[in-house]
Amino acid sequence: GENVEQHPSTLSVQEGDSAVIKCTYSDSASNYFPWYKQELGKGPQLIIDIRSNVGEKKDQRIAVTLNKTAKHFSLHITETQPEDSAVYFCAAPNQAGTALIFGKGTTLSVSS
Amino acid sequence: EADIYQTPRYLVIGTGKKITLECSQTMGHDKMYWYQQDPGMELHLIHYSYGVNSTEKGDLSSESTVSRIRTEHFPLTLESARPSHTSQYLCASGTGGLYEQYFGPGTRLTVT
């Protein structure tokens, strides 16, 4: 069946360190992998996405890597700052291509 | 980036009441979605629409109903609210075929 597994569920880092969140998906036909950041009391915000025709995409301090063979993709945040503290969700299309399936989320805490 | 609005932001209501959660977007997106989310937890798709007069149920069974009479408007209705409906409801919209979804701020519903 369709499934998106996200790890870890919580992650605590010191300011300036790097953070990595990993997701695995089950549908080999999936071709779009977004990452969302959700701050307390707000809706999720799309921060970066990657399509299956590329292996890596970078936007300033955040990057996403995709390994289609292993069916996993990861979010990398470098030089973390306290304002990076939030819940991060990965997602992938469902098999029918009608909607996104979300991971269970990772609570990132960056302490100064 | 989409401009997407949800009202009310917070609602406390008694059991048995009928409620409508409003969602509007100004970007002309064809696709709109409703998700249910417990605080900090994963998002569950409850309804989606691909355009005017098109509505489908999502992966999570819900007693709510939706309508899509205008492109920009996608209200969600609960005919008889129950305490089990207490949750956060997130509306999203996106362009056709690309999977990007842009979320509103959410409505936090509490049924007493």
GROMACS .gro file of C-alpha atoms in nm:
model
  224
    1GLY     CA    1   0.000   0.000   0.000
    2GLU     CA    2   0.094   0.365  -0.013
    3ASN     CA    3   0.306   0.485   0.273
    4VAL     CA    4   0.548   0.763   0.363
    5GLU     CA    5   0.772   0.697   0.663
    6GLN     CA    6   0.951   0.991   0.826
    7HIS     CA    7   1.238   0.980   1.078
    8PRO     CA    8   1.322   1.094   1.334
    9SER     CA    9   1.002   1.210   1.504
   10THR     CA   10   1.197   1.460   1.715
   11LEU     CA   11   1.537   1.619   1.659
   12SER     CA   12   1.725   1.856   1.889
   13VAL     CA   13   2.037   2.039   1.770
   14GLN     CA   14   2.255   2.325   1.880
   15GLU     CA   15   2.247   2.648   1.683
   16GLY     CA   16   2.492   2.625   1.394
   17ASP     CA   17   2.475   2.247   1.366
   18SER     CA   18   2.323   2.064   1.070
   19ALA     CA   19   1.993   1.875   1.079
   20VAL     CA   20   1.886   1.588   0.855
   21ILE     CA   21   1.536   1.442   0.824
   22LYS     CA   22   1.475   1.134   0.613
   23CYS     CA   23   1.163   0.997   0.444
   24THR     CA   24   1.099   0.674   0.260
   25TYR     CA   25   0.813   0.610   0.021
   26SER     CA   26   0.658   0.293  -0.118
   27ASP     CA   27   0.527   0.384  -0.465
   28SER     CA   28   0.812   0.362  -0.715
   29ALA     CA   29   0.612   0.572  -0.963
   30SER     CA   30   0.617   0.875  -0.731
   31ASN     CA   31   0.778   1.173  -0.902
   32TYR     CA   32   0.732   1.473  -0.673
   33PHE     CA   33   0.862   1.515  -0.317
   34PRO     CA   34   0.788   1.833  -0.122
   35TRP     CA   35   0.891   1.940   0.226
   36TYR     CA   36   0.673   2.159   0.445
   37LYS     CA   37   0.754   2.360   0.758
   38GLN     CA   38   0.477   2.419   1.009
   39GLU     CA   39   0.522   2.674   1.286
   40LEU     CA   40   0.302   2.677   1.592
   41GLY     CA   41  -0.050   2.796   1.516
   42LYS     CA   42   0.008   2.820   1.141
   43GLY     CA   43  -0.056   2.612   0.834
   44PRO     CA   44   0.227   2.416   0.668
   45GLN     CA   45   0.446   2.620   0.433
   46LEU     CA   46   0.617   2.468   0.131
   47ILE     CA   47   0.991   2.523   0.173
   48ILE     CA   48   1.148   2.310  -0.098
   49ASP     CA   49   1.053   2.033  -0.337
   50ILE     CA   50   1.225   1.798  -0.578
   51ARG     CA   51   1.114   1.606  -0.883
   52SER     CA   52   1.233   1.263  -0.981
   53ASN     CA   53   1.449   1.384  -1.270
   54VAL     CA   54   1.704   1.540  -1.035
   55GLY     CA   55   1.902   1.401  -0.742
   56GLU     CA   56   1.957   1.714  -0.538
   57LYS     CA   57   1.818   2.064  -0.504
   58LYS     CA   58   1.949   2.344  -0.286
   59ASP     CA   59   1.807   2.676  -0.169
   60GLN     CA   60   2.040   2.869   0.060
   61ARG     CA   61   2.066   2.671   0.387
   62ILE     CA   62   1.823   2.398   0.292
   63ALA     CA   63   1.870   2.114   0.047
   64VAL     CA   64   1.681   1.802  -0.051
   65THR     CA   65   1.837   1.484  -0.188
   66LEU     CA   66   1.655   1.202  -0.365
   67ASN     CA   67   1.759   0.841  -0.406
   68LYS     CA   68   1.503   0.680  -0.636
   69THR     CA   69   1.666   0.338  -0.622
   70ALA     CA   70   1.635   0.322  -0.246
   71LYS     CA   71   1.307   0.519  -0.250
   72HIS     CA   72   1.410   0.775   0.004
   73PHE     CA   73   1.459   1.151   0.016
   74SER     CA   74   1.610   1.373   0.282
   75LEU     CA   75   1.593   1.731   0.399
   76HIS     CA   76   1.922   1.890   0.502
   77ILE     CA   77   1.938   2.216   0.698
   78THR     CA   78   2.282   2.365   0.753
   79GLU     CA   79   2.387   2.635   1.002
   80THR     CA   80   2.061   2.592   1.194
   81GLN     CA   81   1.907   2.891   1.368
   82PRO     CA   82   1.645   2.910   1.645
   83GLU     CA   83   1.386   3.024   1.389
   84ASP     CA   84   1.427   2.687   1.214
   85SER     CA   85   1.248   2.530   1.512
   86ALA     CA   86   0.919   2.389   1.378
   87VAL     CA   87   0.751   2.069   1.266
   88TYR     CA   88   0.870   1.949   0.925
   89PHE     CA   89   0.661   1.722   0.701
   90CYS     CA   90   0.765   1.532   0.391
   91ALA     CA   91   0.512   1.414   0.134
   92ALA     CA   92   0.476   1.213  -0.184
   93PRO     CA   93   0.190   1.164  -0.433
   94ASN     CA   94  -0.052   0.879  -0.376
   95GLN     CA   95  -0.064   0.600  -0.632
   96ALA     CA   96  -0.361   0.751  -0.811
   97GLY     CA   97  -0.182   1.083  -0.838
   98THR     CA   98  -0.480   1.261  -0.686
   99ALA     CA   99  -0.329   1.389  -0.363
  100LEU     CA  100  -0.023   1.399  -0.139
  101ILE     CA  101   0.048   1.152   0.141
  102PHE     CA  102   0.224   1.318   0.433
  103GLY     CA  103   0.477   1.176   0.675
  104LYS     CA  104   0.405   1.196   1.047
  105GLY     CA  105   0.628   1.496   1.096
  106THR     CA  106   0.958   1.578   1.269
  107THR     CA  107   0.970   1.828   1.552
  108LEU     CA  108   1.299   2.016   1.517
  109SER     CA  109   1.426   2.215   1.814
  110VAL     CA  110   1.726   2.443   1.768
  111SER     CA  111   1.872   2.572   2.093
  112SER     CA  112   2.098   2.875   2.113
  113GLU     CA  113   0.276   3.166  -0.356
  114ALA     CA  114  -0.099   3.139  -0.307
  115ASP     CA  115  -0.315   3.369  -0.097
  116ILE     CA  116  -0.550   3.137   0.087
  117TYR     CA  117  -0.777   3.234   0.370
  118GLN     CA  118  -0.969   3.042   0.632
  119THR     CA  119  -1.238   3.164   0.869
  120PRO     CA  120  -1.293   3.143   1.152
  121ARG     CA  121  -0.944   3.083   1.291
  122TYR     CA  122  -1.082   2.949   1.618
  123LEU     CA  123  -1.429   2.812   1.695
  124VAL     CA  124  -1.575   2.669   2.014
  125ILE     CA  125  -1.921   2.524   1.967
  126GLY     CA  126  -2.164   2.294   2.144
  127THR     CA  127  -2.253   1.940   2.044
  128GLY     CA  128  -2.524   1.911   1.778
  129LYS     CA  129  -2.464   2.248   1.616
  130LYS     CA  130  -2.423   2.288   1.241
  131ILE     CA  131  -2.103   2.464   1.138
  132THR     CA  132  -1.940   2.575   0.815
  133LEU     CA  133  -1.568   2.637   0.787
  134GLU     CA  134  -1.482   2.881   0.510
  135CYS     CA  135  -1.187   2.860   0.271
  136SER     CA  136  -1.110   3.100  -0.011
  137GLN     CA  137  -0.813   3.142  -0.244
  138THR     CA  138  -0.736   3.426  -0.482
  139MET     CA  139  -0.491   3.254  -0.718
  140GLY     CA  140  -0.744   3.082  -0.944
  141HIS     CA  141  -0.619   2.737  -0.846
  142ASP     CA  142  -0.830   2.451  -0.977
  143LYS     CA  143  -0.741   2.205  -0.700
  144MET     CA  144  -0.849   2.253  -0.339
  145TYR     CA  145  -0.815   2.026  -0.038
  146TRP     CA  146  -0.929   1.985   0.321
  147TYR     CA  147  -0.707   1.815   0.577
  148GLN     CA  148  -0.768   1.725   0.940
  149GLN     CA  149  -0.471   1.751   1.177
  150ASP     CA  150  -0.436   1.696   1.549
  151PRO     CA  151  -0.176   1.939   1.694
  152GLY     CA  152   0.174   1.856   1.569
  153MET     CA  153   0.056   1.535   1.411
  154GLU     CA  154   0.029   1.413   1.052
  155LEU     CA  155  -0.221   1.556   0.805
  156HIS     CA  156  -0.512   1.343   0.691
  157LEU     CA  157  -0.691   1.427   0.365
  158ILE     CA  158  -1.069   1.435   0.412
  159HIS     CA  159  -1.192   1.604   0.090
  160TYR     CA  160  -1.058   1.738  -0.235
  161SER     CA  161  -1.184   1.909  -0.548
  162TYR     CA  162  -1.040   1.936  -0.896
  163GLY     CA  163  -1.267   2.219  -1.004
  164VAL     CA  164  -1.616   2.364  -0.992
  165ASN     CA  165  -1.883   2.101  -0.919
  166SER     CA  166  -1.613   1.839  -0.851
  167THR     CA  167  -1.571   1.696  -0.499
  168GLU     CA  168  -1.419   1.371  -0.377
  169LYS     CA  169  -1.370   1.208  -0.039
  170GLY     CA  170  -1.015   1.170   0.084
  171ASP     CA  171  -0.829   0.893   0.260
  172LEU     CA  172  -0.972   0.963   0.606
  173SER     CA  173  -1.341   0.902   0.656
  174SER     CA  174  -1.519   1.216   0.765
  175GLU     CA  175  -1.876   1.309   0.852
  176SER     CA  176  -1.827   1.648   0.693
  177THR     CA  177  -1.940   1.755   0.347
  178VAL     CA  178  -1.797   2.007   0.099
  179SER     CA  179  -1.914   2.204  -0.201
  180ARG     CA  180  -1.737   2.378  -0.488
  181ILE     CA  181  -1.972   2.619  -0.659
  182ARG     CA  182  -1.704   2.877  -0.733
  183THR     CA  183  -1.338   2.823  -0.817
  184GLU     CA  184  -1.217   3.038  -0.529
  185HIS     CA  185  -1.444   2.899  -0.256
  186PHE     CA  186  -1.440   2.553  -0.089
  187PRO     CA  187  -1.647   2.546   0.233
  188LEU     CA  188  -1.664   2.248   0.466
  189THR     CA  189  -1.982   2.175   0.663
  190LEU     CA  190  -2.054   1.963   0.968
  191GLU     CA  191  -2.429   1.908   1.002
  192SER     CA  192  -2.411   1.805   1.368
  193ALA     CA  193  -2.086   1.870   1.553
  194ARG     CA  194  -1.958   1.615   1.807
  195PRO     CA  195  -1.662   1.622   2.049
  196SER     CA  196  -1.483   1.372   1.821
  197HIS     CA  197  -1.473   1.648   1.556
  198THR     CA  198  -1.242   1.855   1.774
  199SER     CA  199  -0.929   1.910   1.565
  200GLN     CA  200  -0.752   2.153   1.337
  201TYR     CA  201  -0.886   2.180   0.982
  202LEU     CA  202  -0.645   2.294   0.710
  203CYS     CA  203  -0.746   2.406   0.363
  204ALA     CA  204  -0.502   2.400   0.072
  205SER     CA  205  -0.505   2.485  -0.297
  206GLY     CA  206  -0.280   2.405  -0.591
  207THR     CA  207  -0.238   2.421  -0.966
  208GLY     CA  208  -0.335   2.129  -1.183
  209GLY     CA  209  -0.090   1.848  -1.245
  210LEU     CA  210   0.199   1.982  -1.043
  211TYR     CA  211   0.110   1.866  -0.692
  212GLU     CA  212   0.224   2.187  -0.520
  213GLN     CA  213  -0.017   2.267  -0.240
  214TYR     CA  214  -0.037   2.593  -0.051
  215PHE     CA  215  -0.201   2.591   0.288
  216GLY     CA  216  -0.421   2.834   0.472
  217PRO     CA  217  -0.365   2.916   0.842
  218GLY     CA  218  -0.617   2.658   0.963
  219THR     CA  219  -0.930   2.658   1.178
  220ARG     CA  220  -0.897   2.520   1.530
  221LEU     CA  221  -1.235   2.363   1.614
  222THR     CA  222  -1.339   2.262   1.965
  223VAL     CA  223  -1.672   2.090   2.019
  224THR     CA  224  -1.788   2.082   2.380
   0.00000   0.00000   0.00000
